[in-house]
Coordinates of C-alpha atoms in Angstrom, one line a residue:
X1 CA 90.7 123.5 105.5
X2 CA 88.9 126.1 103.7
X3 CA 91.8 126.1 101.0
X4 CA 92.0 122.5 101.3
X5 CA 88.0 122.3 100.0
X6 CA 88.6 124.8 97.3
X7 CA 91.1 122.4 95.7
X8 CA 88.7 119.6 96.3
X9 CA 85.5 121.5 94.4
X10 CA 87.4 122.6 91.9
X11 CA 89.2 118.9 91.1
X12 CA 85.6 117.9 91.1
X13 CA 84.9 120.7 88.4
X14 CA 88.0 119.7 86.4
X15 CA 87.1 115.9 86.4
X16 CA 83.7 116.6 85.2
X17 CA 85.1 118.7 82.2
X18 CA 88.0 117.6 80.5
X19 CA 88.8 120.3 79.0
X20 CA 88.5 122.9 82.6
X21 CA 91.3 123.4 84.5
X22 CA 90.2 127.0 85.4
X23 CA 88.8 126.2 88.7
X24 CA 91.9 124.6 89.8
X25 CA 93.8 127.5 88.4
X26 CA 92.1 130.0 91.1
X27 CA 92.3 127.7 93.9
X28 CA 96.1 127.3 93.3
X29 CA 96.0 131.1 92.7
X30 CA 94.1 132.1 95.8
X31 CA 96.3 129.8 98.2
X32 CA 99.6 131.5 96.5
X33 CA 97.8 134.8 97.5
X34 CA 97.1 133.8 101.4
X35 CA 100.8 132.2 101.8
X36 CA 102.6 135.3 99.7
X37 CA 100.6 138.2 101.4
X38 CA 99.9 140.2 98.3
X39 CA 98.9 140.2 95.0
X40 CA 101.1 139.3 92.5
X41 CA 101.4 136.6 89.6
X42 CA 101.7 132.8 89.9
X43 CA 105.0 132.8 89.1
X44 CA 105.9 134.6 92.3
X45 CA 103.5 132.5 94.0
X46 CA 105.4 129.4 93.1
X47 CA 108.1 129.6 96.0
X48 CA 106.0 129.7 98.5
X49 CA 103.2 127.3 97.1
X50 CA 106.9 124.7 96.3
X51 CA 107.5 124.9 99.9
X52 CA 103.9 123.7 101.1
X53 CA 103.8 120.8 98.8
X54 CA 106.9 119.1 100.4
X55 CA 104.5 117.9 103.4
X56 CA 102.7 115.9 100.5
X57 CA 104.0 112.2 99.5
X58 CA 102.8 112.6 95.9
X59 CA 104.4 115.9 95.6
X60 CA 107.9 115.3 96.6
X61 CA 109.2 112.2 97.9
X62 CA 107.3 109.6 95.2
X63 CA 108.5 111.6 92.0
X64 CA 112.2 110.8 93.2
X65 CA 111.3 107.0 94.2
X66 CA 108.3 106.6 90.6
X67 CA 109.9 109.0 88.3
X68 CA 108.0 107.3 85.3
X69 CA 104.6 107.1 87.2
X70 CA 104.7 110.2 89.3
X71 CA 105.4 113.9 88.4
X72 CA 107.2 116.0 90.5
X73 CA 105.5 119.7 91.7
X74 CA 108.2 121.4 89.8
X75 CA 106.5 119.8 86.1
X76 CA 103.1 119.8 87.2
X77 CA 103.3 123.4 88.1
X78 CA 104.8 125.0 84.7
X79 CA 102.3 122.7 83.0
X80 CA 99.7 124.2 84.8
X81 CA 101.3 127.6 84.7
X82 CA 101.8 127.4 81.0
X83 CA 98.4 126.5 80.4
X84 CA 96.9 129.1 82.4
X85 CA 99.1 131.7 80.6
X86 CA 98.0 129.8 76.8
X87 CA 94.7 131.0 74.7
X88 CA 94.5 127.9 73.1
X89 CA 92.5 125.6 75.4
X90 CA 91.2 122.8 73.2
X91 CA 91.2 119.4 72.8
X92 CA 94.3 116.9 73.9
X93 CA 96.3 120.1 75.1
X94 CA 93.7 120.9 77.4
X95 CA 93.2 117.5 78.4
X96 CA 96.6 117.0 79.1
X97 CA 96.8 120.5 81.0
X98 CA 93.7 119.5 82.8
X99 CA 95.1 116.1 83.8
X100 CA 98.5 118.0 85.4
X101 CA 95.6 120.1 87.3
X102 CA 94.2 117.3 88.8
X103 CA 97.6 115.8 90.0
X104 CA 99.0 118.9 91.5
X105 CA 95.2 119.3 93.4
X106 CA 95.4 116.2 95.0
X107 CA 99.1 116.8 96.3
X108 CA 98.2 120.2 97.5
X109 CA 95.1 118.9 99.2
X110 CA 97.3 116.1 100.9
X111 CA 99.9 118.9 101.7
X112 CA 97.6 121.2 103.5
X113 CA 96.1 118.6 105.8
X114 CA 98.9 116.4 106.5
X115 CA 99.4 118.1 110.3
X116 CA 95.8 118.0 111.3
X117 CA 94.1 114.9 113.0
X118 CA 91.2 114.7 110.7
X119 CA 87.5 114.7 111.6
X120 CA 84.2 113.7 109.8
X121 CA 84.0 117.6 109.3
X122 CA 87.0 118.4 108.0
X123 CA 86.9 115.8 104.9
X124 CA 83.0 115.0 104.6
X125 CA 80.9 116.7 101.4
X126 CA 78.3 119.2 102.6
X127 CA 75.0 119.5 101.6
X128 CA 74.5 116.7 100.1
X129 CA 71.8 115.8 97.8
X130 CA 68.8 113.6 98.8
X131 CA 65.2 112.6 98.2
X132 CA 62.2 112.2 100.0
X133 CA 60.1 109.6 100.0
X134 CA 56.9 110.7 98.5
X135 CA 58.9 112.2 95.6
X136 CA 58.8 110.2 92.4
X137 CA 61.1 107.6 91.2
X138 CA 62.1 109.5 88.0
X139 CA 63.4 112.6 90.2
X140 CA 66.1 109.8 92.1
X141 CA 66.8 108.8 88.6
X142 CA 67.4 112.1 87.2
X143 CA 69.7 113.2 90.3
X144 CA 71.9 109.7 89.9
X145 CA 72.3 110.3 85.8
X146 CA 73.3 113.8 86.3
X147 CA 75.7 113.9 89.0
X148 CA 77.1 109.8 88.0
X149 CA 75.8 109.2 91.7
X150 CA 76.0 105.4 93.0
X151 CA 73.5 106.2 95.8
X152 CA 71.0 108.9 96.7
X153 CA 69.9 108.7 100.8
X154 CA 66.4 108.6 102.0
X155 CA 64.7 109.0 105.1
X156 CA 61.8 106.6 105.0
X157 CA 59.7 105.6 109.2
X158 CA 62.7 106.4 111.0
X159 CA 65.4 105.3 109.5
X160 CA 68.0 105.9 106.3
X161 CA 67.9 103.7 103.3
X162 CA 70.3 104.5 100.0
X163 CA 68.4 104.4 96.7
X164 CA 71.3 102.2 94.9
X165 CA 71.9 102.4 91.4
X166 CA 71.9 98.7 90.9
X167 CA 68.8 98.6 92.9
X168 CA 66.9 101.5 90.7
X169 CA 68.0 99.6 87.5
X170 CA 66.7 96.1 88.5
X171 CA 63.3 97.8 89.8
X172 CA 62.7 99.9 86.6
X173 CA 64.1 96.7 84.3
X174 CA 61.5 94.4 85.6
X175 CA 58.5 95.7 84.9
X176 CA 56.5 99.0 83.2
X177 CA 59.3 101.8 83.2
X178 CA 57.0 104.5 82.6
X179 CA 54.6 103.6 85.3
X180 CA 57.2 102.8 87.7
X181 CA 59.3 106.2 87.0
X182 CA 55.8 107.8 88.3
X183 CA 55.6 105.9 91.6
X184 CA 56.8 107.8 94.7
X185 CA 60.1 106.0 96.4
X186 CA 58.3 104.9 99.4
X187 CA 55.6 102.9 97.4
X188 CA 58.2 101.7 94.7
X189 CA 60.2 100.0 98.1
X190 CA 56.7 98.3 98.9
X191 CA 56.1 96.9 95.2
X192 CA 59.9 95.5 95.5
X193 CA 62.7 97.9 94.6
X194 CA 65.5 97.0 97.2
X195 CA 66.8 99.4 99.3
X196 CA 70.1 99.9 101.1
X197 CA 68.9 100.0 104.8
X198 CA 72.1 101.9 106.8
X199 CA 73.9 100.1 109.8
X200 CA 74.6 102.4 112.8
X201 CA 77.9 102.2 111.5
X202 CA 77.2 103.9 108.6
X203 CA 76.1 106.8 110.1
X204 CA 78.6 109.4 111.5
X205 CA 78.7 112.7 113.7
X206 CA 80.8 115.3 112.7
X207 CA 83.7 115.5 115.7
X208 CA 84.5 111.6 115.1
X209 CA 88.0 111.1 113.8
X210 CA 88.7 109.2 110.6
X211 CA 90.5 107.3 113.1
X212 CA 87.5 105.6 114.8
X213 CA 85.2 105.7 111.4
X214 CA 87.8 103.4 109.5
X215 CA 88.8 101.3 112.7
X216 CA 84.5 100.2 112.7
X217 CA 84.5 100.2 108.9
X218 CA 84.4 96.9 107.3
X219 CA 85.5 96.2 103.6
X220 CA 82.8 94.9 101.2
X221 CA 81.8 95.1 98.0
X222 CA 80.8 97.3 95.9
X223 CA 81.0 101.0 97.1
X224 CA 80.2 102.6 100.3
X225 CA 78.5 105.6 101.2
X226 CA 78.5 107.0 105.1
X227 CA 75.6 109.6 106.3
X228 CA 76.9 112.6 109.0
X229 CA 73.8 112.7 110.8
X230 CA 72.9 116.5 112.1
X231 CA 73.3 115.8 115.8
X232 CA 70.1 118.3 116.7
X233 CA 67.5 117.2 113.5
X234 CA 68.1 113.4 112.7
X235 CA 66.0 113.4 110.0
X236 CA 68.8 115.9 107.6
X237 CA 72.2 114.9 106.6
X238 CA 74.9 117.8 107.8
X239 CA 77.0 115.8 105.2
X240 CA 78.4 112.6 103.3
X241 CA 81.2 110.7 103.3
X242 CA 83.0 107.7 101.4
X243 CA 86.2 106.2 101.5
X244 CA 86.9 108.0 97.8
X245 CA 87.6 111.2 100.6
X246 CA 89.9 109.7 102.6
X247 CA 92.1 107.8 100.2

């Protein structure tokens, strides 16, 4: 799992830069380390990082079936590997080295956990952001444009609301902006901005399998966002979930 979240952070990384593929690099580096035993250079890593990625799908059997629309470990890898080894990082080489990156990540994340029965705490983001209700709208705002976020939870009485994006735009659209980007969350929901008030089945405890969360989970539209309540203080998040994680 721990090697299984390093790929994730640093696919994270490499789709928020097109041009980084360095974080992926390490990760791929630091799990050739732990299944080789010692130091030594990617290249000699490859054998052993080849044998993991059979237990993923995307890895090994679809390249044989989808030749055209998947890439086998074998052409990801020296793609990668050549990159890592090349100074010239820059423009559509580096995209196109960054792009390989991403592929072999989600194939190596899907090999590592393919024997475990997942849980909420396996696959769920940690620490996620929030805001509190007396902060002002222009700090939800800020967080959302930054980060590309669709949602940003809120603990307002006793209960959890998501600030939505489409809700945010239609509230700061219809009416003063910069008089309404000062007004705290809580009194914004009272002048009108909608709010997405959470169903108990939106919120999740750690131990539950991804079992039980997708066999309560209904499909809708738009996207969805669950909340991993911390069992022993309600009112913080020990994590976040969507179905983006478990694809």
């Amino acid at each position: 799992m721990y090697y299984r979240e390093r790929f994730r952070q640093a696919r994270y990384a490499a789709l928020a830069d097109a041009e980084g593929f360095g974080s992926i690099c390490f990760a791929l580096e630091a799990l050739g380390l732990r299944l080789h035993g010692k130091q030594a250079a990617l290249e000699q890593y490859k054998p052993k990082l080849a044998a993991c990625a059979t237990n993923s799908p995307v890895l090994a059997d679809l390249p044989k079936r989808f030749p055209l629309t998947f890439k086998s470990f074998e052409a990801l890898f020296k793609t990668v590997q050549t990159a890592r080894n090349d100074a010239m990082h820059i423009g559509a080489y580096a995209r196109h080295a960054t792009e390989a990156a991403i592929e072999l990540s989600i194939g190596m994340e899907e090999a590592l956990m393919g024997d475990f029965e997942r849980r909420v705490k396996d696959v769920m983001v940690k620490s996620p952001m929030t805001v509190q209700p007396w902060q002002p709208l222009a700090q939800a705002r800020q967080l959302m444009l930054m980060h590309s976020f669709s949602f940003l939870p809120v603990y307002i009485g006793r209960s959890w609301w998501l600030v939505s994006e489409v809700g945010l735009a239609k509230f700061l659209n219809s009416g003063a902006k910069k008089d309404r980007l000062a007004q705290s969350i809580q009194d914004a929901q009272a002048a009108g901005m909608e709010l997405v008030r959470l169903r108990s089945t939106d919120l999740l405890q750690e131990e539950m399998t991804i079992v039980e969360v997708l066999e309560r989970a209904k499909v809708q539209k738009g996207p969805t966002l669950w909340l991993v309540i911390d069992q022993k203080h309600p009112k913080q998040l020990a994590g976040v979930l969507s179905p983006f994680e478990l694809m």
